[in-house]
Amino acid sequence: MSNSLRITPLGPHIGAEISGLTLAEPLSGQLFELIQQALLTHQVLFFREQPITPLSQRALAHRFGDLHIHPVYPHAPEAEEIIVLDTHHDNPPDNDNWHTDVTFIETPPALAILAAKQLPPVGGDTLWASGIAAFEGLSPQLQQLLAGLEAEHDFTKSFPAHRHNASPAEYRRWQEAAARHPPLRHPVVRTHPLSGRQALFVNEGFTTRLPNLPTQESEALLAFLFRHIARPEYQVRWRWRENDIAIWDNRVTQHYANADYLPARRIMHRATVLGDKPFWRAS
Ligand code: SIN
């Protein structure tokens, strides 16, 4: 392994920058293992100066597992697994809320790889929050209550019909996606399948209710949890430069794409690696 390889933590709970490797080239087994271990520790990793084509990004992501094809977002012409998030005045972003990617499926992504292609002159940072730190920040009494609960996740909360009806074809695609993704349930507290650590696993983007509780209790508890996970203590914020790459563990984090840059344009490419069915196991 190169002597110049360096891992610099960006905070006590979440985030590290890694330098001294090239993600566009096939990773050795040793480097791949190092990234896996760093993800378990830091949950989101940042890499500067990593120009990458959609095909190389797909190959990199594929090292980690099978890839998800998004039901409504557009993709790169050469790789349907690479989502293109091209936002500007006429296409404002829809990810300026705290969310974990694609929790509306049975096996939500294990991780995601995001590449910065075109950035606004200023702004457009992304923030990540650690579900592990957020869970550990709760009282033992509340941790115990949450550990037995389930939450409902709904595709249409982040992808409502009115944002996907610009043309009949787009609306048809949305209708098919909504029909294929009815609301489903995941545990409110999730055990990481590799580290065994517990993480809060509700997100404002997709979580609609706690079906084991009466409506008013569900609303009040979710409102508290959404506020709790957004505390700066649990976060890291990344100021992008073009050709930066971020890789995050989507099982135990959520993120917020700051929409402060409009009407300027921002283009990001995301590859999304499928994960396993979330479960909770007592520690
Ligand atoms: C995402 O929400 O997955 C992408 C975040 C970003 O565009 O910064």
XYZ file of C-alpha atoms and ligand atoms in Angstrom:
291
model
C 0.000 0.000 0.000
C 1.231 3.521 -0.797
C 3.078 5.361 1.995
C 1.184 8.522 1.114
C -2.185 7.026 2.067
C -3.703 9.085 4.870
C -6.998 8.982 6.801
C -7.878 12.252 8.532
C -10.929 12.204 10.836
C -13.160 15.255 10.436
C -14.938 14.953 13.775
C -15.374 12.616 16.736
C -18.485 10.852 15.423
C -18.606 10.979 11.644
C -16.519 11.793 8.589
C -12.942 11.302 7.420
C -10.923 12.450 4.432
C -8.763 9.892 2.672
C -5.885 10.905 0.414
C -3.225 8.987 -1.458
C -5.322 6.661 -3.631
C -7.070 6.757 -7.016
C -10.658 5.552 -7.007
C -10.987 5.474 -10.803
C -8.435 2.641 -10.948
C -9.307 -0.894 -9.833
C -8.714 -1.111 -6.057
C -6.375 -3.752 -4.663
C -7.864 -6.129 -2.106
C -5.900 -4.302 0.603
C -7.233 -0.867 -0.358
C -10.760 -2.185 -0.656
C -10.481 -3.643 2.867
C -9.086 -0.354 4.174
C -12.048 1.563 2.754
C -14.500 -0.953 4.231
C -12.896 -0.623 7.669
C -12.770 3.182 7.419
C -16.471 3.228 6.512
C -17.306 1.203 9.622
C -15.406 3.687 11.775
C -16.163 7.026 10.082
C -19.420 6.277 8.186
C -18.716 8.803 5.427
C -15.428 9.180 3.553
C -14.296 12.039 1.327
C -11.715 11.931 -1.445
C -10.385 15.017 -3.284
C -9.307 15.165 -6.945
C -10.906 11.956 -8.173
C -12.085 12.488 -11.757
C -14.183 9.463 -12.663
C -16.326 8.457 -15.640
C -19.782 6.938 -15.139
C -18.436 3.541 -16.225
C -15.531 3.675 -13.741
C -17.860 4.874 -10.994
C -20.131 1.939 -11.721
C -17.161 -0.461 -11.601
C -16.004 1.022 -8.282
C -19.488 0.744 -6.766
C -19.874 -2.796 -8.055
C -16.881 -3.861 -5.911
C -19.156 -3.300 -2.919
C -22.219 -5.180 -4.221
C -25.160 -5.160 -6.617
C -26.351 -1.765 -7.743
C -29.769 -0.169 -7.432
C -31.452 1.372 -10.469
C -33.531 4.323 -9.394
C -37.208 4.206 -10.401
C -37.587 7.933 -11.204
C -34.259 9.800 -11.266
C -32.543 10.200 -14.651
C -29.306 8.338 -15.268
C -26.071 8.725 -17.252
C -26.551 7.665 -20.890
C -23.824 5.008 -20.650
C -24.815 3.536 -17.253
C -28.360 3.271 -15.909
C -26.911 2.600 -12.443
C -25.458 6.129 -12.274
C -28.088 8.678 -11.206
C -27.615 12.206 -12.531
C -28.711 14.879 -10.052
C -28.689 17.976 -12.275
C -30.318 20.819 -10.362
C -30.765 24.487 -11.238
C -33.384 27.228 -11.460
C -35.738 25.155 -13.653
C -35.125 21.893 -11.798
C -34.768 22.665 -8.095
C -33.418 19.861 -5.907
C -35.677 17.530 -3.923
C -32.956 16.266 -1.574
C -32.711 19.348 0.655
C -34.113 17.404 3.596
C -32.639 14.842 5.977
C -32.920 11.465 4.328
C -31.351 8.056 4.006
C -31.328 6.958 0.383
C -34.018 4.572 -0.883
C -35.446 3.337 2.437
C -38.680 2.638 0.523
C -37.425 -0.834 -0.504
C -37.022 -4.064 1.534
C -33.221 -3.982 1.261
C -32.205 -0.300 1.386
C -28.761 0.581 0.036
C -25.708 -0.359 2.076
C -23.743 2.506 0.660
C -23.624 5.216 -1.952
C -20.859 6.857 -3.963
C -21.382 10.490 -4.970
C -19.157 12.349 -7.452
C -19.197 16.144 -7.866
C -19.286 16.978 -11.582
C -20.308 20.635 -11.754
C -20.643 22.944 -8.791
C -22.169 26.361 -8.180
C -19.695 29.237 -7.617
C -20.487 29.010 -3.907
C -22.751 26.843 -1.722
C -24.215 23.405 -2.432
C -22.514 21.686 0.528
C -23.828 18.337 1.740
C -24.243 17.428 5.426
C -24.237 13.901 6.849
C -25.501 12.831 10.265
C -24.569 9.699 12.180
C -27.540 7.563 13.194
C -25.182 5.769 15.595
C -24.209 8.970 17.428
C -27.845 10.102 17.428
C -28.975 6.804 18.965
C -26.194 6.886 21.553
C -27.241 10.475 22.420
C -30.664 9.295 23.659
C -31.451 8.258 27.228
C -31.354 4.488 27.935
C -35.107 4.646 28.624
C -35.938 6.092 25.206
C -33.433 3.760 23.507
C -35.275 0.833 25.055
C -38.688 2.075 23.926
C -37.502 2.685 20.332
C -35.700 -0.628 19.989
C -38.975 -2.557 19.846
C -40.731 -0.294 17.327
C -41.197 -0.304 13.579
C -41.528 2.677 11.232
C -43.321 2.981 7.929
C -41.358 4.300 4.925
C -43.173 5.675 1.890
C -41.740 6.331 -1.597
C -44.336 9.064 -2.272
C -43.220 11.198 0.693
C -40.052 12.280 -1.153
C -41.367 11.579 -4.653
C -44.891 13.077 -4.731
C -46.920 12.903 -7.963
C -46.921 16.674 -8.497
C -43.127 16.699 -8.927
C -43.208 13.989 -11.582
C -45.934 15.026 -14.013
C -44.116 17.389 -16.402
C -44.969 15.030 -19.293
C -47.323 12.037 -19.701
C -44.281 9.746 -19.995
C -42.769 11.061 -16.757
C -46.103 10.684 -14.945
C -46.527 7.112 -16.234
C -43.052 6.259 -14.977
C -43.917 7.721 -11.569
C -47.226 5.789 -11.427
C -45.420 2.520 -12.157
C -42.781 3.323 -9.528
C -45.404 4.181 -6.895
C -47.306 0.945 -7.660
C -44.099 -1.111 -7.339
C -43.163 0.557 -4.020
C -46.053 0.488 -1.552
C -45.257 1.691 1.989
C -43.265 -0.821 4.040
C -41.812 -1.185 7.523
C -38.295 -1.177 8.937
C -37.109 -1.244 12.555
C -36.736 2.203 14.150
C -33.371 1.118 15.532
C -31.155 -0.825 13.201
C -28.222 -3.076 14.068
C -25.309 -2.739 11.657
C -24.801 -6.206 10.126
C -20.981 -5.942 10.259
C -20.156 -3.852 13.328
C -23.194 -4.751 15.470
C -23.580 -1.045 16.377
C -27.092 0.346 16.846
C -28.339 3.297 14.790
C -31.486 5.358 14.611
C -33.126 4.397 11.319
C -35.978 6.853 10.736
C -35.563 9.692 8.258
C -37.683 12.704 7.423
C -37.434 11.991 3.685
C -39.342 8.717 3.717
C -40.569 7.831 7.224
C -44.265 8.591 7.669
C -45.384 6.993 10.944
C -44.714 4.576 13.778
C -47.574 2.140 13.216
C -47.282 0.469 16.655
C -48.273 3.760 18.327
C -51.437 5.889 18.337
C -51.280 8.645 15.672
C -50.575 11.533 18.056
C -47.778 9.660 19.837
C -46.297 8.623 16.501
C -46.322 12.215 15.214
C -44.810 13.633 18.398
C -42.089 10.993 18.641
C -41.116 11.243 14.966
C -40.997 15.058 15.183
C -38.642 14.718 18.167
C -36.440 12.135 16.407
C -36.186 14.192 13.199
C -35.092 17.199 15.288
C -32.718 15.087 17.345
C -30.851 13.585 14.376
C -30.377 17.073 12.904
C -28.282 18.251 15.882
C -24.911 19.612 14.686
C -23.116 17.413 17.241
C -23.860 14.344 15.109
C -22.887 15.878 11.764
C -20.140 16.520 9.303
C -20.431 19.084 6.494
C -18.530 18.784 3.241
C -17.631 21.763 1.040
C -17.366 20.220 -2.398
C -14.748 20.828 -5.047
C -15.242 19.470 -8.549
C -14.121 15.827 -8.862
C -14.519 15.149 -5.138
C -16.064 11.801 -4.252
C -17.963 10.881 -1.096
C -18.706 7.292 -0.054
C -21.106 6.730 2.827
C -22.579 3.895 4.804
C -26.266 4.388 4.067
C -27.290 1.906 6.784
C -26.344 4.209 9.649
C -26.315 7.749 8.218
C -28.573 10.314 6.687
C -27.722 13.380 4.648
C -29.004 16.801 3.555
C -28.063 18.504 0.275
C -28.026 22.222 0.996
C -30.141 24.010 -1.651
C -28.625 27.461 -1.079
C -27.058 27.778 -4.565
C -30.054 28.356 -6.850
C -30.391 29.620 -9.553
C -26.854 28.286 -10.211
C -26.387 24.750 -11.510
C -25.047 21.753 -9.616
C -24.469 18.287 -11.139
C -23.724 15.196 -9.068
C -23.473 11.519 -10.102
C -24.532 8.846 -7.612
C -24.050 5.084 -7.607
C -26.131 3.223 -5.023
C -25.139 -0.215 -3.688
C -27.951 -2.471 -2.497
C -27.851 -3.673 1.094
C -29.563 -6.205 3.297
C -32.898 -6.266 5.111
C -32.635 -4.037 8.206
C -32.928 -5.851 11.536
C -32.595 -5.049 15.215
C -30.701 -7.295 17.623
C -30.179 -6.517 21.313
C -26.542 -5.614 22.047
C -28.255 12.477 -2.350
O -29.201 13.018 -1.779
O -28.134 11.248 -2.403
C -27.184 13.331 -2.988
C -26.703 14.416 -2.088
C -26.185 15.627 -2.808
O -26.615 15.899 -3.933
O -25.358 16.325 -2.230
